[in-house]
Amino acid sequence: LSGMSTVTKDFKRVRVASNTEIYPGYFIISLDLPEPITAGPGQFLQLRLIDRGQFLRRPFGIFDHKDNNIDILYKVRGDITSKISLIKPGESLDLIAPLGNGFDILNKKERPIIVSGGTGFAPLNFLAKKISLKEGLFIIGSAGAESKVFAELLGLAGLDTLVISEDGSVGKKGIVSDYLRENLSSDSIVFSAGPLQMLKSVYSIAEDKGLKTQLSFESHFACGLGLCWGCAIKTKQGTLRVCSEGPVFKGEDILWREI
Amino acid sequence: MIDLGSLKFKSPLLLSSGCIEYNESVKDLIPFNSVGAVITKTVTLKESGGNPMPRTSEVYLGLLNSIGLQNKGIDYYLSNILPALEDSLNCHIISSISGSTIEEFAELASILDRERAISAIEVNISCPNLEKDSESGIGIFAQDDYMSYGALKAVRESTSKPVIAKLSPDVTDIRSVAQAVSDAGADAITVANTYSAMAIDISTARPKLAKVSGGLSGPAIKPLTLKRVWDVHNTVDLPIIASGGIMDYRDGLEYIIAGATLLSIGTASFINPKAAEEIKIGIDNYLKDRSLKYKDLIGSLKIE
């Protein structure tokens, strides 16, 4: 399985099947597409409300996907996500998907360590379900108790989870990087998504042990389609676009001091 | 067919420079082959890394950007970008160029003059995101009539291809710059580039763009640029490419009535990748409903 899409990208109106608050301020919206598409973990979509005064599209990672259904996990942060949270089942949204390059699924000898911070959990949930782990660990971090809710959503047999909250309300108290080092072994590979500072810590801990990382980056997107070069990131291969060459990059390819 | 000097366009809709990057992954999403031309991202002589992040910020009905003419230079453009476009597109390819001196503009034009694949050269003398040259003290060429004349004259003498001057809207009176580039021998004028603008995050008191300011595009600027198209139309006898917040066919029609011959679509493609195609259909229907010819609509503003 590769992160690349095998279908033609298109944009289309999609029907909202459900839009449920799973934790205060966090929603899962389930979208029914007109036909099945192929999208891999780490790819994203560009969403726009119809006739509600939204200007630029907003990118969202894919939380789960099968056939003609896509689920998105989102947090209400501003005007647009607030409006999305009010969408009722049966209403329509305008969608471009799938976009970007996702995670490369590992070979079976490697032990996956998945590390999420906040809504970085969304694309990693899809990844965890796709790689059907025999053994491995999913470290789920958040500010409050949402990490426990995420772990319950995952509900994946054979995968250990470690729940962490900054306020100590659920699981272990602290941030994910506090618990990463002790859970790494020589056959680990690290997948991560979350805030940039967290990705930096995750990379530096993994690199210290000589381990490979695949990290999903967030950026300011204007188009999200590779047209405008607004989401540049400095890499060893030159300046690349988070939306097109990413959002998933190998940690060793990033010029960390320049971002 | 719409004429722009010696060039014929199958559609009046163009894809603006800097808002389009042809590649395999978007070839089916963007209607490359139904537009009149693709104006490629501005190329400079040498590679330019572009500006630090964040480079974009959404504002009310608009988009701020400070990409900073990131490109790999003219050699890469000729060896990698142009051949791919030539193989894939059946519309005009217009190359946008920028330089920090008049000599650089001339050199780029003479290099591109040899390329059969290129239908015209758009001279970008108006990017708001370049640093002022520390030696010459020159900022945006298009804010100075003499520099604008000089750049266009140099390009004119370096190529036999049609030459388009892309003006800045950030001037006291755009008519004098339009006259200057017309006198220099430009074949057409693009009105206009983005507006110098900024936004501040009040929670941190920091600018929303790393470079503090950038260029404003989108629906917020349409009435402003419309006035400038009208002014240029009433000043010089050159075809105008309108570029500024065209989101739907009604915006396009306003620009044509104000004097534009062609319409350039930029930010709208980010939201609706098929915008150029849909605007073309809307304009065709409008003309059909009123039994009008396209060329009769150009500059047809009625004033009592």
Coordinates of C-alpha atoms in Angstrom, one line a residue:
Chain A
L1 CA 0.0 0.0 0.0
S2 CA 1.4 3.4 -1.0
G3 CA 0.3 6.8 0.1
M4 CA -0.3 7.9 -3.5
S5 CA -3.8 8.1 -4.9
T6 CA -4.7 5.9 -7.8
V7 CA -7.7 7.9 -8.9
T8 CA -8.1 11.2 -10.6
K9 CA -8.5 14.1 -8.2
D10 CA -11.8 15.9 -8.6
F11 CA -13.9 18.2 -6.6
K12 CA -17.5 17.4 -5.9
R13 CA -20.3 17.9 -3.6
V14 CA -20.5 15.3 -0.9
R15 CA -23.3 14.4 1.4
V16 CA -22.8 14.7 5.2
A17 CA -23.9 11.3 6.8
S18 CA -23.3 12.4 10.3
N19 CA -21.6 15.1 12.4
T20 CA -21.1 14.2 16.0
E21 CA -19.4 15.9 18.9
I22 CA -17.2 13.2 20.5
Y23 CA -15.6 15.4 23.2
P24 CA -16.3 19.1 24.0
G25 CA -15.1 21.0 20.9
Y26 CA -14.1 17.9 18.9
F27 CA -16.3 16.5 16.1
I28 CA -16.2 13.6 13.7
I29 CA -18.0 14.4 10.4
S30 CA -18.7 11.5 8.1
L31 CA -18.9 12.2 4.3
D32 CA -20.5 10.1 1.6
L33 CA -18.9 10.6 -1.8
P34 CA -20.7 10.0 -5.1
E35 CA -18.3 7.2 -5.9
P36 CA -15.5 5.2 -4.2
I37 CA -12.0 6.7 -4.2
T38 CA -8.6 5.4 -3.1
A39 CA -6.9 7.5 -0.5
G40 CA -4.1 6.5 1.8
P41 CA -3.2 7.4 5.4
G42 CA -1.6 10.8 5.7
Q43 CA -3.3 12.2 2.6
F44 CA -5.7 15.1 3.1
L45 CA -8.7 16.9 1.6
Q46 CA -9.7 20.4 1.0
L47 CA -13.1 21.3 2.3
R48 CA -15.4 24.2 1.6
L49 CA -18.8 25.1 2.9
I50 CA -21.4 25.9 0.3
D51 CA -23.0 29.3 0.5
R52 CA -21.8 30.2 4.0
G53 CA -19.3 32.9 3.1
Q54 CA -16.2 30.8 3.3
F55 CA -13.4 32.1 1.1
L56 CA -10.3 29.8 1.0
R57 CA -10.7 26.0 1.5
R58 CA -9.6 24.3 4.7
P59 CA -7.4 21.2 4.8
F60 CA -8.2 18.3 7.0
G61 CA -6.4 15.0 7.5
I62 CA -8.3 11.8 6.7
F63 CA -9.4 10.2 10.0
D64 CA -10.9 7.1 8.4
H65 CA -11.8 6.0 4.9
K66 CA -13.4 3.1 3.1
D67 CA -14.9 2.9 -0.4
N68 CA -17.0 6.1 -0.8
N69 CA -16.9 7.2 2.8
I70 CA -14.4 9.6 4.4
D71 CA -14.4 10.6 8.1
I72 CA -12.7 13.7 9.4
L73 CA -11.9 14.4 13.0
Y74 CA -11.8 18.2 13.7
K75 CA -11.5 20.6 16.5
V76 CA -13.5 23.8 16.5
R77 CA -10.9 26.5 16.3
G78 CA -12.4 29.4 14.4
D79 CA -15.2 30.7 12.2
I80 CA -15.1 27.9 9.6
T81 CA -14.8 24.9 11.9
S82 CA -17.5 26.5 14.0
K83 CA -19.7 26.6 11.0
I84 CA -18.8 23.1 10.0
S85 CA -19.8 21.9 13.5
L86 CA -23.4 23.2 12.7
I87 CA -23.8 21.1 9.5
K88 CA -26.6 18.6 9.7
P89 CA -26.8 15.2 8.2
G90 CA -28.1 15.3 4.6
E91 CA -26.5 18.7 3.9
S92 CA -23.7 19.0 1.3
L93 CA -20.1 20.1 1.4
D94 CA -17.6 20.8 -1.5
L95 CA -14.6 18.6 -1.3
I96 CA -11.3 18.0 -3.2
A97 CA -9.7 14.7 -2.3
P98 CA -7.4 13.0 -2.0
L99 CA -4.4 15.3 -1.9
G100 CA -0.8 15.1 -1.0
N101 CA 1.6 12.2 -0.2
G102 CA 0.9 10.2 2.8
F103 CA 2.7 7.6 4.9
D104 CA 4.8 4.9 3.4
I105 CA 3.7 1.7 5.1
L106 CA 6.5 -0.1 6.8
N107 CA 7.9 -3.5 6.1
K108 CA 6.8 -6.0 8.6
K109 CA 10.1 -6.3 10.4
E110 CA 9.8 -2.8 11.9
R111 CA 7.9 -2.1 15.1
P112 CA 5.7 0.9 14.6
I113 CA 5.6 3.6 17.3
I114 CA 2.9 6.1 16.5
V115 CA 2.9 9.4 18.3
S116 CA 0.1 11.9 18.1
G117 CA -0.5 15.4 19.6
G118 CA -3.9 16.9 19.6
T119 CA -5.8 16.5 16.3
G120 CA -2.6 15.0 14.9
F121 CA -4.4 11.9 16.0
A122 CA -6.7 12.0 13.0
P123 CA -4.3 10.8 10.2
L124 CA -2.6 8.4 12.5
N125 CA -5.9 6.7 13.4
F126 CA -6.3 5.9 9.7
L127 CA -2.6 4.7 9.5
A128 CA -3.0 2.5 12.5
K129 CA -6.1 0.8 11.1
K130 CA -4.4 0.3 7.7
I131 CA -1.2 -1.4 8.9
S132 CA -3.1 -3.9 11.1
L133 CA -0.4 -4.1 13.7
K134 CA 0.6 -7.2 15.4
E135 CA 2.7 -5.3 17.9
G136 CA 3.6 -1.7 18.3
L137 CA 2.5 1.3 20.4
F138 CA 0.3 4.3 19.8
I139 CA 1.2 7.2 22.1
I140 CA -1.7 9.6 22.2
G141 CA -1.2 13.0 23.7
S142 CA -3.5 16.0 24.3
A143 CA -3.9 19.0 26.5
G144 CA -6.9 17.6 28.4
A145 CA -8.8 14.4 28.5
E146 CA -9.4 14.1 24.8
S147 CA -6.6 11.6 24.4
K148 CA -8.6 9.0 26.3
V149 CA -11.5 9.5 24.0
F150 CA -9.2 9.1 21.0
A151 CA -7.8 5.8 22.4
E152 CA -11.4 4.5 22.7
L153 CA -12.2 5.5 19.1
L154 CA -9.1 3.6 17.9
G155 CA -10.3 0.5 19.6
L156 CA -7.7 -1.6 17.8
A157 CA -6.9 -5.1 18.7
G158 CA -3.3 -5.9 19.0
L159 CA -2.1 -2.4 19.4
D160 CA -1.1 -1.0 22.8
T161 CA -2.0 2.6 23.5
L162 CA -0.4 5.0 25.9
V163 CA -2.7 7.8 26.9
I164 CA -1.1 11.1 28.0
S165 CA -2.5 14.4 29.0
E166 CA -0.7 17.6 29.8
D167 CA -3.1 18.4 32.7
G168 CA -2.9 14.8 34.1
S169 CA -6.7 14.4 33.9
V170 CA -6.4 11.1 32.1
G171 CA -3.5 8.6 31.6
K172 CA 0.0 9.8 32.3
K173 CA 0.7 13.4 33.0
G174 CA 3.1 15.2 30.6
I175 CA 3.8 15.5 26.9
V176 CA 4.4 12.7 24.4
S177 CA 8.1 13.2 24.1
D178 CA 8.5 12.5 27.9
Y179 CA 7.4 8.9 27.2
L180 CA 8.8 8.3 23.8
R181 CA 12.5 7.4 24.5
E182 CA 11.7 4.6 27.0
N183 CA 9.4 2.9 24.4
L184 CA 11.8 2.9 21.5
S185 CA 13.8 -0.2 20.5
S186 CA 16.3 -0.8 17.8
D187 CA 13.6 -2.2 15.4
S188 CA 11.2 0.8 15.9
I189 CA 10.0 3.1 13.2
V190 CA 8.3 6.3 14.3
F191 CA 5.2 7.9 12.7
S192 CA 4.0 11.2 14.1
A193 CA 1.6 14.1 13.5
G194 CA 1.0 17.1 15.7
P195 CA 2.3 20.6 16.4
L196 CA 5.8 21.5 15.0
Q197 CA 7.5 21.7 18.4
M198 CA 6.3 18.2 19.1
L199 CA 7.5 16.9 15.8
K200 CA 10.9 18.5 16.5
S201 CA 11.2 16.7 19.8
V202 CA 10.0 13.4 18.4
Y203 CA 12.5 13.6 15.5
S204 CA 15.4 14.5 17.8
I205 CA 14.6 11.5 20.2
A206 CA 14.3 9.1 17.3
E207 CA 17.3 10.4 15.5
D208 CA 19.4 10.0 18.7
K209 CA 18.6 6.3 18.5
G210 CA 19.2 6.1 14.7
L211 CA 15.6 5.4 14.0
K212 CA 13.6 6.3 10.9
T213 CA 10.7 8.8 11.2
Q214 CA 7.7 9.7 9.0
L215 CA 6.2 13.0 10.1
S216 CA 3.1 14.8 8.9
F217 CA 3.5 18.6 8.8
E218 CA 0.9 21.3 9.2
S219 CA 1.3 24.6 7.3
H220 CA -0.6 27.6 6.2
F221 CA -2.3 26.5 2.9
A222 CA -3.7 29.0 0.4
C223 CA -4.6 26.6 -2.3
G224 CA -3.5 23.2 -1.0
L225 CA -3.2 22.0 -4.6
G226 CA 0.4 22.8 -5.3
L227 CA -0.3 25.9 -7.2
C228 CA 0.9 28.8 -5.1
W229 CA 4.0 27.8 -3.1
G230 CA 2.5 29.3 0.0
C231 CA 3.4 26.2 2.2
A232 CA 7.1 25.9 1.5
I233 CA 9.3 23.7 3.7
K234 CA 13.1 23.5 3.6
T235 CA 14.4 20.0 2.9
K236 CA 17.6 18.4 1.8
Q237 CA 15.9 18.0 -1.6
G238 CA 15.4 21.8 -1.8
T239 CA 12.3 23.9 -0.9
L240 CA 9.3 21.7 -1.2
R241 CA 5.5 22.2 -0.8
V242 CA 3.9 20.7 2.3
C243 CA 0.7 20.2 0.3
S244 CA 2.2 18.5 -2.7
E245 CA 5.4 16.7 -1.8
G246 CA 4.1 16.3 1.8
P247 CA 2.4 16.6 4.1
V248 CA 4.3 13.5 5.2
F249 CA 8.1 13.8 5.1
K250 CA 10.9 11.6 6.3
G251 CA 12.4 13.4 9.4
E252 CA 15.9 13.0 8.1
D253 CA 15.1 15.0 5.0
I254 CA 14.0 18.1 6.8
L255 CA 16.3 21.0 7.4
W256 CA 15.2 21.5 11.0
R257 CA 17.2 24.6 11.7
E258 CA 15.6 26.4 8.8
I259 CA 11.9 25.8 9.7
Chain B
M1 CA -11.3 33.9 -31.3
I2 CA -10.1 37.0 -29.5
D3 CA -7.2 38.9 -30.9
L4 CA -4.4 40.4 -28.8
G5 CA -2.2 42.0 -31.5
S6 CA -1.0 39.1 -33.6
L7 CA -2.0 36.5 -31.1
K8 CA -5.4 34.7 -31.3
F9 CA -7.0 33.3 -28.2
K10 CA -9.7 30.6 -28.2
S11 CA -10.8 31.8 -24.8
P12 CA -10.5 35.2 -23.1
L13 CA -9.7 33.4 -19.8
L14 CA -6.0 33.2 -18.8
L15 CA -4.4 31.5 -15.8
S16 CA -2.4 34.1 -13.8
S17 CA 1.3 33.9 -13.1
G18 CA 2.1 32.7 -9.7
C19 CA -1.3 31.1 -9.2
I20 CA -0.7 28.1 -11.4
E21 CA 1.8 25.3 -11.4
Y22 CA 1.3 22.8 -14.1
N23 CA 2.0 19.2 -13.0
E24 CA 0.6 15.8 -13.5
S25 CA -1.3 15.7 -10.3
V26 CA -3.5 18.7 -11.1
K27 CA -3.8 18.3 -14.9
D28 CA -7.3 17.0 -14.6
L29 CA -8.4 19.3 -11.9
I30 CA -7.5 22.6 -13.6
P31 CA -8.9 23.2 -17.1
F32 CA -5.6 23.9 -18.7
N33 CA -6.7 23.1 -22.2
S34 CA -9.9 25.2 -22.3
V35 CA -8.1 28.5 -21.3
G36 CA -6.6 30.9 -23.7
A37 CA -3.2 30.9 -22.1
V38 CA -1.2 29.9 -19.1
I39 CA 1.0 32.6 -17.7
T40 CA 3.8 30.7 -16.0
K41 CA 5.2 31.6 -12.6
T42 CA 7.6 34.5 -12.8
V43 CA 11.1 33.4 -13.7
T44 CA 14.3 35.2 -12.8
L45 CA 17.8 34.8 -14.2
K46 CA 19.1 33.1 -11.1
E47 CA 17.4 30.7 -8.7
S48 CA 15.4 32.5 -5.9
G49 CA 14.6 30.7 -2.7
G50 CA 11.5 32.9 -1.9
N51 CA 10.4 34.3 1.4
P52 CA 10.2 32.8 4.9
M53 CA 7.1 31.2 6.3
P54 CA 4.3 32.1 6.9
R55 CA 3.8 33.3 3.3
T56 CA 0.1 33.4 3.1
S57 CA -2.8 34.6 5.3
E58 CA -6.5 34.8 4.6
V59 CA -8.1 38.2 5.2
Y60 CA -11.7 39.3 4.8
L61 CA -12.6 38.4 1.2
G62 CA -9.0 38.2 0.2
L63 CA -5.7 36.5 0.4
L64 CA -2.3 38.0 1.5
N65 CA 0.8 36.4 0.0
S66 CA 4.5 37.0 0.1
I67 CA 5.9 34.0 -1.8
G68 CA 8.8 36.1 -3.1
L69 CA 9.2 34.9 -6.7
Q70 CA 10.5 31.5 -5.6
N71 CA 11.8 29.8 -8.8
K72 CA 14.8 27.8 -10.0
G73 CA 16.0 30.3 -12.5
I74 CA 15.8 30.6 -16.3
D75 CA 18.0 27.6 -17.1
Y76 CA 15.8 25.2 -15.2
Y77 CA 12.7 26.9 -16.6
L78 CA 13.9 26.2 -20.2
S79 CA 15.2 22.7 -19.5
N80 CA 12.4 21.4 -17.2
I81 CA 9.3 23.5 -17.0
L82 CA 8.8 24.7 -20.6
P83 CA 9.3 21.3 -22.3
A84 CA 6.7 19.7 -20.0
L85 CA 4.2 22.5 -20.7
E86 CA 4.8 22.3 -24.4
D87 CA 4.1 18.6 -24.5
S88 CA 1.0 18.8 -22.3
L89 CA -0.9 22.0 -23.2
N90 CA -2.6 23.2 -26.3
C91 CA -3.1 26.8 -25.2
H92 CA -0.7 29.7 -25.4
I93 CA 2.2 29.7 -23.0
I94 CA 3.1 33.2 -21.8
S95 CA 6.3 33.6 -19.8
S96 CA 6.4 36.0 -16.9
I97 CA 9.8 37.5 -16.2
S98 CA 11.3 39.7 -13.5
G99 CA 14.7 41.2 -12.9
S100 CA 16.3 43.6 -10.4
T101 CA 17.9 45.7 -13.2
I102 CA 16.9 46.7 -16.7
E103 CA 19.7 44.6 -18.0
E104 CA 18.3 41.5 -16.4
F105 CA 14.9 42.1 -18.0
A106 CA 16.6 42.5 -21.4
E107 CA 18.7 39.3 -20.9
L108 CA 15.7 37.2 -20.0
A109 CA 13.7 38.5 -22.9
S110 CA 16.5 37.8 -25.4
I111 CA 16.9 34.2 -24.0
L112 CA 13.1 33.6 -24.2
D113 CA 13.0 35.1 -27.7
R114 CA 14.6 31.9 -29.0
E115 CA 11.9 29.7 -27.6
R116 CA 9.3 28.6 -30.1
A117 CA 6.9 27.3 -27.4
I118 CA 6.4 30.8 -25.9
S119 CA 3.7 33.0 -27.4
A120 CA 4.4 36.2 -25.4
I121 CA 6.4 37.6 -22.5
E122 CA 4.7 39.2 -19.5
V123 CA 7.1 41.7 -17.9
N124 CA 6.5 41.6 -14.2
I125 CA 7.6 45.0 -13.1
S126 CA 5.2 45.1 -10.2
C127 CA 5.8 42.2 -7.7
P128 CA 5.2 43.8 -4.2
N129 CA 7.3 41.2 -2.5
L130 CA 10.8 42.0 -3.6
E131 CA 13.4 43.8 -1.5
K132 CA 14.5 47.3 -2.5
D133 CA 17.9 47.0 -4.2
S134 CA 20.4 48.3 -1.7
E135 CA 22.8 49.7 -4.4
S136 CA 20.3 51.2 -6.9
G137 CA 17.6 52.1 -4.4
I138 CA 15.1 50.7 -6.9
G139 CA 12.0 49.0 -5.5
I140 CA 9.0 48.3 -7.6
F141 CA 9.8 49.4 -11.2
A142 CA 6.1 49.9 -12.0
Q143 CA 5.9 52.7 -9.3
D144 CA 8.3 54.8 -11.4
D145 CA 7.4 55.9 -15.0
Y146 CA 11.0 56.1 -16.1
M147 CA 12.0 52.7 -14.8
S148 CA 8.8 51.2 -16.3
Y149 CA 9.7 52.7 -19.6
G150 CA 13.2 51.6 -19.4
A151 CA 12.4 48.0 -18.5
L152 CA 9.8 47.7 -21.3
K153 CA 11.9 49.4 -23.8
A154 CA 14.8 47.0 -23.1
V155 CA 12.5 44.0 -23.4
R156 CA 11.0 45.4 -26.5
E157 CA 14.4 45.7 -28.1
S158 CA 15.4 42.1 -27.0
T159 CA 12.5 40.2 -28.5
S160 CA 10.1 40.1 -31.4
K161 CA 7.5 38.3 -29.4
P162 CA 4.5 40.2 -28.1
V163 CA 5.3 42.0 -24.8
I164 CA 2.9 42.5 -22.0
A165 CA 3.6 45.0 -19.1
K166 CA 2.2 43.9 -15.8
L167 CA 1.5 47.1 -13.8
S168 CA 1.2 47.8 -10.1
P169 CA -2.1 49.1 -8.8
D170 CA -0.2 50.8 -6.0
V171 CA 0.5 54.1 -7.8
T172 CA -0.9 57.6 -7.4
D173 CA -2.2 57.5 -11.0
I174 CA -1.9 54.4 -13.1
R175 CA -2.4 56.4 -16.4
S176 CA 1.1 57.8 -16.5
V177 CA 2.7 54.4 -16.1
A178 CA 0.4 52.9 -18.7
Q179 CA 1.4 55.7 -21.1
A180 CA 5.1 55.1 -20.3
V181 CA 4.9 51.3 -21.2
S182 CA 2.9 52.1 -24.2
D183 CA 5.5 54.6 -25.4
A184 CA 8.2 51.9 -24.8
G185 CA 6.4 49.6 -27.2
A186 CA 4.4 47.2 -25.1
D187 CA 1.8 45.3 -27.0
A188 CA -0.6 44.8 -24.1
I189 CA -1.0 45.7 -20.4
T190 CA -1.9 43.5 -17.5
V191 CA -3.9 45.6 -14.9
A192 CA -2.8 44.7 -12.3
N193 CA -0.6 43.0 -9.8
T194 CA -1.6 42.6 -6.1
Y195 CA -1.9 45.5 -3.6
S196 CA 0.7 45.9 -0.9
A197 CA -1.1 45.0 2.3
M198 CA -0.7 43.4 5.8
A199 CA -2.5 41.8 8.7
I200 CA -1.7 41.5 12.4
D201 CA -2.4 38.7 14.8
I202 CA -3.7 40.7 17.8
S203 CA -3.1 37.8 20.2
T204 CA 0.7 38.0 19.7
A205 CA 1.0 41.5 18.2
R206 CA 2.9 39.9 15.3
P207 CA 2.4 40.3 11.6
K208 CA 0.5 37.4 10.0
L209 CA 3.2 37.2 7.2
A210 CA 6.8 36.6 8.1
K211 CA 7.8 39.5 5.8
V212 CA 5.3 41.8 7.5
S213 CA 3.5 42.8 4.3
G214 CA 2.5 41.1 1.1
G215 CA 0.2 41.3 -1.9
L216 CA -3.5 41.3 -1.5
S217 CA -5.6 39.4 -4.1
G218 CA -9.2 38.1 -4.2
P219 CA -12.7 39.7 -4.3
A220 CA -11.6 42.5 -1.9
I221 CA -9.6 44.1 -4.7
K222 CA -12.0 43.8 -7.6
P223 CA -13.6 47.3 -7.4
L224 CA -10.2 48.9 -7.0
T225 CA -8.6 47.2 -10.0
L226 CA -11.8 47.7 -12.1
K227 CA -11.3 51.4 -11.7
R228 CA -7.7 51.1 -12.8
V229 CA -8.7 49.1 -15.9
W230 CA -11.2 51.9 -16.8
D231 CA -8.4 54.5 -16.3
V232 CA -5.9 52.6 -18.5
H233 CA -8.6 51.9 -21.1
N234 CA -9.2 55.7 -21.4
T235 CA -5.5 56.5 -21.6
V236 CA -3.8 54.1 -24.1
D237 CA -4.9 52.2 -27.1
L238 CA -3.6 48.8 -26.1
P239 CA -5.4 45.6 -25.2
I240 CA -5.8 45.1 -21.4
I241 CA -5.6 41.9 -19.5
A242 CA -7.7 42.4 -16.4
S243 CA -6.3 40.7 -13.3
G244 CA -7.8 41.3 -9.8
G245 CA -10.4 39.3 -7.9
I246 CA -12.3 37.8 -10.8
M247 CA -14.3 35.1 -9.0
D248 CA -17.3 34.5 -11.4
Y249 CA -18.5 35.5 -14.9
R250 CA -20.2 38.7 -13.6
D251 CA -16.8 40.0 -12.4
G252 CA -15.4 39.1 -15.8
L253 CA -18.1 41.0 -17.6
E254 CA -17.6 44.1 -15.5
Y255 CA -13.9 44.1 -16.5
I256 CA -14.7 43.6 -20.2
I257 CA -17.3 46.5 -20.1
A258 CA -14.7 48.7 -18.4
G259 CA -12.2 48.0 -21.2
A260 CA -10.5 44.6 -20.7
T261 CA -9.9 42.3 -23.7
L262 CA -8.7 39.3 -21.7
L263 CA -9.3 38.1 -18.1
S264 CA -6.7 36.6 -15.9
I265 CA -7.8 34.2 -13.1
G266 CA -5.6 33.6 -10.1
T267 CA -6.9 33.3 -6.5
A268 CA -10.3 32.0 -7.8
S269 CA -8.6 28.7 -9.0
F270 CA -7.6 28.0 -5.4
I271 CA -11.2 27.8 -4.3
N272 CA -12.8 26.5 -7.5
P273 CA -10.2 24.9 -9.8
K274 CA -12.7 25.0 -12.7
A275 CA -13.3 28.7 -12.3
A276 CA -11.8 29.8 -15.6
E277 CA -14.0 27.3 -17.5
E278 CA -17.2 28.3 -15.7
I279 CA -16.5 32.0 -16.2
K280 CA -16.0 31.4 -19.9
I281 CA -19.4 29.6 -20.1
G282 CA -21.1 32.4 -18.1
I283 CA -19.8 35.1 -20.5
D284 CA -20.8 33.1 -23.6
N285 CA -24.3 32.7 -22.2
Y286 CA -24.5 36.4 -21.4
L287 CA -23.5 37.3 -25.0
K288 CA -25.9 34.8 -26.5
D289 CA -28.8 36.0 -24.5
R290 CA -28.2 39.6 -25.7
S291 CA -27.1 38.7 -29.2
L292 CA -23.8 40.5 -28.5
K293 CA -20.4 39.9 -30.0
Y294 CA -17.5 39.7 -27.5
K295 CA -15.5 42.5 -29.1
D296 CA -18.5 44.8 -29.0
L297 CA -18.6 44.4 -25.2
I298 CA -15.1 45.6 -24.7
G299 CA -15.1 49.1 -23.2
S300 CA -18.8 49.4 -23.8
L301 CA -19.6 51.2 -20.5
K302 CA -22.6 53.4 -20.9
I303 CA -22.3 56.8 -19.3
E304 CA -25.1 59.3 -19.6

